[in-house]
Coordinates of C-alpha atoms in Angstrom, one line a residue:
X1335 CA 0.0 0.0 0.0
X1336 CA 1.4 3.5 -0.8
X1337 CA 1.7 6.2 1.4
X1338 CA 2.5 8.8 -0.7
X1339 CA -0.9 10.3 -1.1
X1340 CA -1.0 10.0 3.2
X1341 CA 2.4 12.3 3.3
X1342 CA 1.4 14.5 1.1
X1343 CA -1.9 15.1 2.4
X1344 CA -0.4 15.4 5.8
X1345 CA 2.6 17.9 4.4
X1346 CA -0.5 20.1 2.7
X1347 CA -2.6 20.2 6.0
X1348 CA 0.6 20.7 8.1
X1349 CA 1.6 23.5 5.7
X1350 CA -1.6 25.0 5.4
X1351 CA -2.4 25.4 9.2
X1352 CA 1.0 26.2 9.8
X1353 CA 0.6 29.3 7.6
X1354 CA -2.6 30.4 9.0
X1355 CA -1.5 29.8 12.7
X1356 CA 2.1 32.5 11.7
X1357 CA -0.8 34.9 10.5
X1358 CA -3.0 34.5 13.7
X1359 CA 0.5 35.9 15.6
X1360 CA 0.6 38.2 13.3
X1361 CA -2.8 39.8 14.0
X1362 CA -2.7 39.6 18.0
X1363 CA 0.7 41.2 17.7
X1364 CA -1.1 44.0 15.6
X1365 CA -4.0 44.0 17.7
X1366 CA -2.0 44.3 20.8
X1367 CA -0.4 47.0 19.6
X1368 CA -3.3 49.5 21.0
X1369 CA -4.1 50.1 24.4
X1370 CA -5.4 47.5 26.5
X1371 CA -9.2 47.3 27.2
X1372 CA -11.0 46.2 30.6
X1373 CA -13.5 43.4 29.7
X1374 CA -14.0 42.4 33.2
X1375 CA -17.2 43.9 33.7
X1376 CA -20.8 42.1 32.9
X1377 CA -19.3 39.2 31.6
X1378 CA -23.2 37.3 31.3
X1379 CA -23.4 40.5 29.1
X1380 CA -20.5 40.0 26.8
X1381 CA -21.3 36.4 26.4
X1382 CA -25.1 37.0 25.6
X1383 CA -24.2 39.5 23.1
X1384 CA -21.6 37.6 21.3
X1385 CA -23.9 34.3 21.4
X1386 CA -27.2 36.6 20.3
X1387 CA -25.0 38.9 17.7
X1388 CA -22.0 36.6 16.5
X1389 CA -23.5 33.1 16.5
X1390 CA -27.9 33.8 16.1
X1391 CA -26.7 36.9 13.2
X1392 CA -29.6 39.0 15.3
X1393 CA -28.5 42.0 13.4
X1394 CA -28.1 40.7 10.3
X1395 CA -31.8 40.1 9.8
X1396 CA -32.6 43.3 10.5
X1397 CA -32.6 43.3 6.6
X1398 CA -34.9 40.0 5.9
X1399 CA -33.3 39.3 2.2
X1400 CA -29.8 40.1 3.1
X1401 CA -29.7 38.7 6.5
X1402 CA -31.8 35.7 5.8
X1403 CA -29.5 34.8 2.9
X1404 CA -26.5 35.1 5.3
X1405 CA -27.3 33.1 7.7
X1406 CA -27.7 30.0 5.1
X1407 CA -24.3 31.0 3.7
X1408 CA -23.2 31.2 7.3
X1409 CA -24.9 28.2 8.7
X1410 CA -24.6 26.1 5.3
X1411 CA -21.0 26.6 5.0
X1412 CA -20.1 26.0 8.8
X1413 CA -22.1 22.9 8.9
X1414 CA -20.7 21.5 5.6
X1415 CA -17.5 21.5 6.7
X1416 CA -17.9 19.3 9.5
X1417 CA -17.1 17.0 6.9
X1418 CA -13.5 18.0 6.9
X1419 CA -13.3 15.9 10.0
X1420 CA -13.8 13.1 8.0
X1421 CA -11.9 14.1 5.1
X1422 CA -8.7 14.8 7.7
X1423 CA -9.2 11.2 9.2
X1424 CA -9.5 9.8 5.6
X1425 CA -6.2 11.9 4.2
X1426 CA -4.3 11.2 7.2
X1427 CA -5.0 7.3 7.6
X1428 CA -5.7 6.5 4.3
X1429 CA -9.2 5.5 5.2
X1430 CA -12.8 5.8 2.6
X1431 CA -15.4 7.2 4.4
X1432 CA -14.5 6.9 7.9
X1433 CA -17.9 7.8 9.1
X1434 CA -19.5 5.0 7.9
X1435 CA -17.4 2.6 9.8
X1436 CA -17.8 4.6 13.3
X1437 CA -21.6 5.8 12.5
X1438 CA -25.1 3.7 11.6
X1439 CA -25.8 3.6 7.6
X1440 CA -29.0 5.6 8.0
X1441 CA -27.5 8.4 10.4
X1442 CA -24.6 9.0 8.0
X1443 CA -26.7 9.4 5.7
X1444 CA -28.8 11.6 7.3
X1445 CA -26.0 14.0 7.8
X1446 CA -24.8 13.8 4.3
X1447 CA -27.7 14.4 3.0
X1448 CA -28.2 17.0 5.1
X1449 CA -25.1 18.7 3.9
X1450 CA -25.9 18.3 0.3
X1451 CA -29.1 20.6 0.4
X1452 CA -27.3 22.9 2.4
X1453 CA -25.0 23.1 -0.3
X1454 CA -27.5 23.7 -2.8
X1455 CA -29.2 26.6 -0.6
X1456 CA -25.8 28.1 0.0
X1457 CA -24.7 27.8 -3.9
X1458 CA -27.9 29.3 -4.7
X1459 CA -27.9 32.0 -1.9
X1460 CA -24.3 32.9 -2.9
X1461 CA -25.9 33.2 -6.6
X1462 CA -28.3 36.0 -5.2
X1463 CA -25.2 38.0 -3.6
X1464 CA -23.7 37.9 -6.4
X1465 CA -26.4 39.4 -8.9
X1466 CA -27.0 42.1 -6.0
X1467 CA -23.4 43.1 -5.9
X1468 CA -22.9 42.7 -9.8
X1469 CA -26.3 43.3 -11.9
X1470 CA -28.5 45.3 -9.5
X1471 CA -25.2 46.6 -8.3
X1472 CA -26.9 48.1 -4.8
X1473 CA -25.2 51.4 -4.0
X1474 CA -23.8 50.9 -0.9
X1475 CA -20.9 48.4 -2.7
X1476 CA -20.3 50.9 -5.1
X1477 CA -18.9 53.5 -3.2
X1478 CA -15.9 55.9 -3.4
X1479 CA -14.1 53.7 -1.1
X1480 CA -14.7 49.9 -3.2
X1481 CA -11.8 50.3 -4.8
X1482 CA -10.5 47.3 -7.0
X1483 CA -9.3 45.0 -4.5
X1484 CA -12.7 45.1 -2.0
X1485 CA -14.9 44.8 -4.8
X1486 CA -12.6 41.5 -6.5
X1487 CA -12.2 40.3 -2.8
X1488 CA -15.8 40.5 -1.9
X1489 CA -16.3 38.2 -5.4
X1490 CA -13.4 36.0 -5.0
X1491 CA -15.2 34.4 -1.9
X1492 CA -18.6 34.2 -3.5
X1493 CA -16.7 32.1 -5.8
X1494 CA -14.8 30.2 -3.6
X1495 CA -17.7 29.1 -1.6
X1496 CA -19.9 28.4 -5.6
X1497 CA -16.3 26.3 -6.4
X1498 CA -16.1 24.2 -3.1
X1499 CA -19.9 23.3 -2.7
X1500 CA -19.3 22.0 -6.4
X1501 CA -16.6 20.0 -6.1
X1502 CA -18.3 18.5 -2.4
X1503 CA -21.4 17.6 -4.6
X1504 CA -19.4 15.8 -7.6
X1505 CA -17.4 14.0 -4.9
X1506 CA -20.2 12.9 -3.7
X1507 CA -22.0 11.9 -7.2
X1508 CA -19.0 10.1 -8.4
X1509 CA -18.5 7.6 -5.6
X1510 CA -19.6 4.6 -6.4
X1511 CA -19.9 3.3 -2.9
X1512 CA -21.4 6.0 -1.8
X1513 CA -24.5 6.3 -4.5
X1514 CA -24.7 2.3 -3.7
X1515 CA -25.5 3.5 -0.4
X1516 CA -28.7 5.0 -1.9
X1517 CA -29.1 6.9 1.4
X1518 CA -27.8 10.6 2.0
X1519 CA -27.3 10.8 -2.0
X1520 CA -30.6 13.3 -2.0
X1521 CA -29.0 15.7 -4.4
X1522 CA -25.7 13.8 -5.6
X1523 CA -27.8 11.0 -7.6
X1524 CA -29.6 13.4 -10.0
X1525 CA -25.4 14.3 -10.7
X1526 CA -24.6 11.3 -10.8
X1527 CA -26.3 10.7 -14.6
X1528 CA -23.6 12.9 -16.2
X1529 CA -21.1 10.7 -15.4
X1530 CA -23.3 7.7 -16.4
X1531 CA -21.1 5.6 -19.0
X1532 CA -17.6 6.6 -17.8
X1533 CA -15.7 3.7 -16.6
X1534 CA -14.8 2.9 -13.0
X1535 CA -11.3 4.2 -12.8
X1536 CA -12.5 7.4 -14.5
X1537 CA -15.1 8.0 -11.8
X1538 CA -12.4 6.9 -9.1
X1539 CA -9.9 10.0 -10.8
X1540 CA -12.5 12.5 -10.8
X1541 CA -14.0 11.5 -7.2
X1542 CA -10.5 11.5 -5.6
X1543 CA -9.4 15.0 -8.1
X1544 CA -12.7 16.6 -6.5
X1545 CA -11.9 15.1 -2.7
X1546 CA -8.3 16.7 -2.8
X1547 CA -9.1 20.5 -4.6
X1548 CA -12.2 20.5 -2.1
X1549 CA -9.8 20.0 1.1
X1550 CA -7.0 21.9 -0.8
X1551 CA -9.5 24.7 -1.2
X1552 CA -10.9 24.7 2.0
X1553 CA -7.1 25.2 3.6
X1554 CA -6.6 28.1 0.6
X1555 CA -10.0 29.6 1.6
X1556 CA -8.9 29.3 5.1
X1557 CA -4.6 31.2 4.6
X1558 CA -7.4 33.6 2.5
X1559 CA -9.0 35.0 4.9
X1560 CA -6.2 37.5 6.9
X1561 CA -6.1 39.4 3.5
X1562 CA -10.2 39.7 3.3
X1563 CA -13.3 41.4 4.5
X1564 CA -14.0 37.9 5.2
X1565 CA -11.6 37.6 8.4
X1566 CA -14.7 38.5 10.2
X1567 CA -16.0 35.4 10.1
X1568 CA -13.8 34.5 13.0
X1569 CA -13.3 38.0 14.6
X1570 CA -16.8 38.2 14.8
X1571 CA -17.0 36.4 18.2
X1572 CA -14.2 38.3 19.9
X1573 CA -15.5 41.3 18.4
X1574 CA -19.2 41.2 19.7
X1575 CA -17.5 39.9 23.0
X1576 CA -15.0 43.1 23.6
X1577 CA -17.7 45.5 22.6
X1578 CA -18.0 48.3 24.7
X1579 CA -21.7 47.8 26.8
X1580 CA -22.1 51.1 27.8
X1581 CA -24.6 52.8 26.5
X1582 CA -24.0 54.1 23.1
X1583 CA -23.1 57.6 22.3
X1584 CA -21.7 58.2 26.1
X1585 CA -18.6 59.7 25.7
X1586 CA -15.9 58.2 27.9
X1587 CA -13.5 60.8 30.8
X1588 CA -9.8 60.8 30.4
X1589 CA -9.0 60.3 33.5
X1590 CA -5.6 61.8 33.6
X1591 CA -8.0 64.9 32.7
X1592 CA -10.4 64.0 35.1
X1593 CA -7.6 63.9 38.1
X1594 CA -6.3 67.3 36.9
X1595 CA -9.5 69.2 36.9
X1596 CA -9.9 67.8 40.5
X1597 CA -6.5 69.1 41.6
X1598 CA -7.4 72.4 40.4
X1599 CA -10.8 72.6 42.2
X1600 CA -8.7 71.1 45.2
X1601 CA -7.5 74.5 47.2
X1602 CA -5.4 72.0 49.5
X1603 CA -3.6 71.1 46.4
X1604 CA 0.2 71.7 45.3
X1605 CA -0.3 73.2 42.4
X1606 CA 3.6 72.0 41.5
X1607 CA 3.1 68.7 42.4
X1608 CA 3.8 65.8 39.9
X1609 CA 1.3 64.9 37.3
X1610 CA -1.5 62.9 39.0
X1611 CA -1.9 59.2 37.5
X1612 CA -5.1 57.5 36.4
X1613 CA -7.1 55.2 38.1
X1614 CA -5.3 52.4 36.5
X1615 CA -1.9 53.3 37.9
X1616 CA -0.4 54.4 34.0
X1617 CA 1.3 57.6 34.1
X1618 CA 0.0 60.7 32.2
X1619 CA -0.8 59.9 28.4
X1620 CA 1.7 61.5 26.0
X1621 CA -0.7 62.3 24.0
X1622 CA -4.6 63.1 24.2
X1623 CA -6.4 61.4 21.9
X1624 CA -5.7 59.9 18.8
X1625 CA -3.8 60.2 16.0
X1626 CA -1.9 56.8 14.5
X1627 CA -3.1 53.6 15.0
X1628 CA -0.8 53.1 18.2
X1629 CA -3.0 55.3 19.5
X1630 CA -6.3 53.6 20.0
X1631 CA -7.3 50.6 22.4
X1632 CA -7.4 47.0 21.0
X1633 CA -11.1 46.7 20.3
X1634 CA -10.6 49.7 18.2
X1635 CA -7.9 47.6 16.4
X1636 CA -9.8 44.4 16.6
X1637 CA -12.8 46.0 14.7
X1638 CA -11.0 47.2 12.0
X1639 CA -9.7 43.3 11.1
X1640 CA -13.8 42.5 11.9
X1641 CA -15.0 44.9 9.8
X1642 CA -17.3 43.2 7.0
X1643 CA -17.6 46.1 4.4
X1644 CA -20.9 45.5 3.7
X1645 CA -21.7 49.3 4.1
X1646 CA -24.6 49.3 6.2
X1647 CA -23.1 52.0 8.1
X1648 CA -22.6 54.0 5.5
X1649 CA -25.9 53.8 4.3
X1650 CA -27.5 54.7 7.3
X1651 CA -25.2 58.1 7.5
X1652 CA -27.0 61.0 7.4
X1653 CA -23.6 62.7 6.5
X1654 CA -22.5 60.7 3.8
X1655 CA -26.4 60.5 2.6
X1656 CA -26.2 64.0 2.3
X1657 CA -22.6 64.3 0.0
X1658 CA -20.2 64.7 2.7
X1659 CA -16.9 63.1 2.5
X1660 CA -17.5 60.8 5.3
X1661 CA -17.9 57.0 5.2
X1662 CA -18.3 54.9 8.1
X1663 CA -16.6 51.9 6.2
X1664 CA -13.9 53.8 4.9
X1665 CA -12.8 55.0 8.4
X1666 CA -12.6 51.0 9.6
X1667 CA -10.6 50.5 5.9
X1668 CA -8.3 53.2 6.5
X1669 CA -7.5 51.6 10.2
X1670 CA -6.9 48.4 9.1
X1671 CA -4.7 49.5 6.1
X1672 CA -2.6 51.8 8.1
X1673 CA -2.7 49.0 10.6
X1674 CA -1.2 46.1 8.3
X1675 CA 1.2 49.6 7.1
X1676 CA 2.6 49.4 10.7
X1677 CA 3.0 45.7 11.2
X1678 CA 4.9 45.3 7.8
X1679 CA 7.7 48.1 8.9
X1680 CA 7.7 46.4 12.0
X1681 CA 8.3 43.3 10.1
X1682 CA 11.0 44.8 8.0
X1683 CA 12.6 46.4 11.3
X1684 CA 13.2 42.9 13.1
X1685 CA 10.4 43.7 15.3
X1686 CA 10.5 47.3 15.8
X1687 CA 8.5 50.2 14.6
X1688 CA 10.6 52.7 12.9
X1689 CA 9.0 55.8 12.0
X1690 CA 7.7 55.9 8.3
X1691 CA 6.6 59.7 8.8
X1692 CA 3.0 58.8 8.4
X1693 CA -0.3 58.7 10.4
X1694 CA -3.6 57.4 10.1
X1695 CA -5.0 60.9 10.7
X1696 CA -3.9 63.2 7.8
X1697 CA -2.3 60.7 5.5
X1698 CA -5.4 58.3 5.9
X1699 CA -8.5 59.8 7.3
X1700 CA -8.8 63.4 6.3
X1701 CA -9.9 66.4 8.8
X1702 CA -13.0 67.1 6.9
X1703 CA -13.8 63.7 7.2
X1704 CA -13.6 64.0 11.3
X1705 CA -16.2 67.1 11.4
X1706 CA -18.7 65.7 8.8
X1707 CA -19.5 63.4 11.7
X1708 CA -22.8 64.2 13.4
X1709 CA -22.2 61.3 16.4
X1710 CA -25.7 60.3 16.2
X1711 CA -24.2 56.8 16.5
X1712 CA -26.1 55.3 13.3
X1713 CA -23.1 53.6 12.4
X1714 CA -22.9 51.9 15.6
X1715 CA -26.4 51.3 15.1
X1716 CA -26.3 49.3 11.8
X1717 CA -23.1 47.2 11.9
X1718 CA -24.2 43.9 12.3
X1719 CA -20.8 42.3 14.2
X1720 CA -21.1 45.2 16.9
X1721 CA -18.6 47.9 14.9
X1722 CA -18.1 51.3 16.3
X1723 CA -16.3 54.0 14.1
X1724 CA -17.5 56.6 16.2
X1725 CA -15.3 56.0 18.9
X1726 CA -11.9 56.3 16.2
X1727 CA -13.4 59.2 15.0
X1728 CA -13.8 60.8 18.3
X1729 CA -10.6 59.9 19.4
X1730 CA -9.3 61.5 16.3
X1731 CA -11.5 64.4 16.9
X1732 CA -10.1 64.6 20.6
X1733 CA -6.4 64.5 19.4
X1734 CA -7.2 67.8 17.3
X1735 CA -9.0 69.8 20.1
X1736 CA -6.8 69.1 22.4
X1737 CA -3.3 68.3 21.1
X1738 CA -3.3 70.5 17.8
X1739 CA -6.5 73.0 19.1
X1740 CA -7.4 72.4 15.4
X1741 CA -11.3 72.5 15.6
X1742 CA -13.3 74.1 13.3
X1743 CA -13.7 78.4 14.3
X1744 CA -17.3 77.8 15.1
X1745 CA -16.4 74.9 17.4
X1746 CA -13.5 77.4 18.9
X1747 CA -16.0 79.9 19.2
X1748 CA -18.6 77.8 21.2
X1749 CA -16.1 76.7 23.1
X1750 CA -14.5 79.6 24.0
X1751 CA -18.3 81.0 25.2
X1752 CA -18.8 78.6 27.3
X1753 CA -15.3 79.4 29.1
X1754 CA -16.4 83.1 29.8
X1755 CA -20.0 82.8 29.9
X1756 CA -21.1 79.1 31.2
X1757 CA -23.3 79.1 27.8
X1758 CA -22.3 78.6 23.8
X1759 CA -23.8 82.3 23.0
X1760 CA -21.5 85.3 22.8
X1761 CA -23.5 87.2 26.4
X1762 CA -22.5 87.4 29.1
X1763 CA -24.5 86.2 32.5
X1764 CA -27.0 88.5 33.0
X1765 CA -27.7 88.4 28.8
X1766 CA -27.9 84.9 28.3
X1767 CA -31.5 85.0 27.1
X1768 CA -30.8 87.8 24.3
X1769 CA -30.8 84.5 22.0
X1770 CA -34.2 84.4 22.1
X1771 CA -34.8 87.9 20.5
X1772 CA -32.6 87.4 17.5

């Protein structure tokens, strides 16, 4: 017996998890890069919103045609591969069909069966997002910022996944033991006719060539994802359970802020004292706000590799509905580009950033993108995997008030008002109620 085909099955899996797991590191690194996040607190929470949100899509169907057809690509293609157990154990041991010698006929055939219409619902549904994307061509993935290579990645899955639930169904038509079976063969036997007349060894060729491109696609598929939209299939869970549960819109305190307002109210206070640390124990930030990528926490990061570009938040921006520059999606792109910008230098620098004289805020995200934000928290609203660009945005927009005191003049002027007269109107105490008369 030869044990070629078992080595290089074995070299193939070992190569192709080994190059996904050197890309995993390479993401926590990135990730890790940003300040640390407390996820401590309401832990039931957390893990009810990631098993609601991630795992039962209860955003997603928030649009019936698109979110219905999600969840049987989502389910249909999860479920399917369960078979990759059995195609491991078969390419490893050099065994046919292992589940039929561990499982009862009839159950085995239940599942495969059940697999092959999911396969058909999934080829079909995929069929759907494709027309929508590429005939009706719905306007949300045709904006500004679908470039080339989001608009081919978005289609390079949808044929991935039309390719692999092919080549599972003609794997399954062309095995002769398996048709013999004549149980779990509910959509394989009316395939199985156009291979009617070929002989044995013919069928055996294009039943094994279909078994090895369908696991060699699925571990291709798999190394594809850290360069796709698509990563959020598995960031979606850590995502939705790192999501902030405050309520949305509150506006977190610096505290390093926070503790110097108080020592100026304090008149027990040395006013020449050292800077006062935050509750945490971390010195003084450097810097308010934000204005690389360094500069946000790790959910922040997180999201950005999560984010699906599907564009409902753009859609549902009044700003960007209205012309502005602003795109809720483009501001997760732009962090996630200038994130992967970062962890290729450090690459290149044997593990050390070295500075490339660039920023996400300026040579990414532009300051008129900043302002066009209203911060009514649609965005937040719509993503379906528990998204916030806000919070970048207002980080960004905190860096620039407070670092660079580069807000807009009307901003500066309210601002300045409500210094000298406890109100945004240019009066003075004892006025304050001239507003009304204008």
């Amino acid at each position: 017996m030869s044990y070629i085909p078992n080595i290089l099955f074995a070299i193939a899996l070992i190569v192709g998890i080994g190059y996904f797991s050197k890309n995993v590191k390479k993401l926590i690194r990135n990730v890790k890069l940003g300040r640390k996040v407390d996820i401590s607190d309401n832990r039931s929470e957390r893990w009810k919103n990631m098993i609601n949100i991630a795992l039962g899509q209860s955003k997603m169907v928030r649009r019936p045609i698109s979110g219905l057809l999600h969840v049987v690509v989502y389910v249909g293609f999860i479920i399917i591969n369960l078979e990759v157990l059995e195609i491991i154990i078969d390419g490893l041991f050099g065994t046919h069909r292992i589940g039929l010698s561990v499982l009862p006929t009839s159950f085995y055939g239940f599942l495969i069966g059940s697999f092959e219409i999911l396969a058909v619902l999934v080829f079909m549904a995929v069929i759907v997002f494709w027309v929508r994307r590429n005939v009706i061509r719905l306007a949300r993935f045709w904006k500004e910022e679908m470039t080339s290579w989001p608009k081919n990645d978005a289609n390079n899955i949808l044929y991935f996944e039309m390719v692999l639930m092919t080549l599972f169904l003609v794997m399954n038509a062309t095995d002769l033991q398996f048709q013999s079976m004549e149980s779990g063969n509910v959509v394989s036997q009316f395939l199985a006719p156009l291979f009617s007349g070929l002989p044995e060894t013919t069928l055996h060729i294009i039943e094994r060539g279909a078994w090895w491109l369908h696991i060699l696609g699925i571990l291709v598929f798999l190394n594809y994802l850290y360069f796709s939209k698509h990563l959020h299939i598995l960031l979606a869970f850590p995502n939705t359970f790192w999501a902030p549960i405050k309520p949305k819109g509150q506006f977190n305190n610096l505290e390093a802020v926070t503790n110097e307002v108080k020592l100026m109210m304090d008149p027990n206070a040395d006013p020449f004292a050292a800077p006062a640390e935050d509750v945490s124990g971390d010195e003084v930030p450097a810097k308010f706000g934000a204005s690389d990528v360094m500069d946000l926490d790790r959910f922040q990061l997180l999201s950005a590799y999560t984010c699906t570009e599907c564009g409902r938040c753009t859609s549902a921006c009044p700003a960007n509905l209205t012309g502005k520059k602003l795109s809720p999606r483009k501001i997760m792109m732009d962090t996630r580009d200038r994130l992967e910008e970062v962890g290729k230098n450090i690459d290149t620098n044997n593990g050390e950033f070295k500075d490339d004289g660039k920023q996400l805020l300026g040579d990414y995200i532009t300051h008129e993108e900043l302002w066009a934000c209203t911060t009514c928290n649609a965005c937040v609203e719509e993503c379906p995997v528990s998204i916030n660009p806000l919070s970048i945005i207002l980080d960004m927009r905190r860096f620039l008030v407070m670092e660079q005191s580069a807000a807009p003049s009307e901003l500066n002027n309210m601002m300045q008002n409500i210094e000298n007269n406890g109100a945004p109107w240019p009066y003075n105490q004892m006025d304050r109620l001239n507003w009304k008369d204008e």
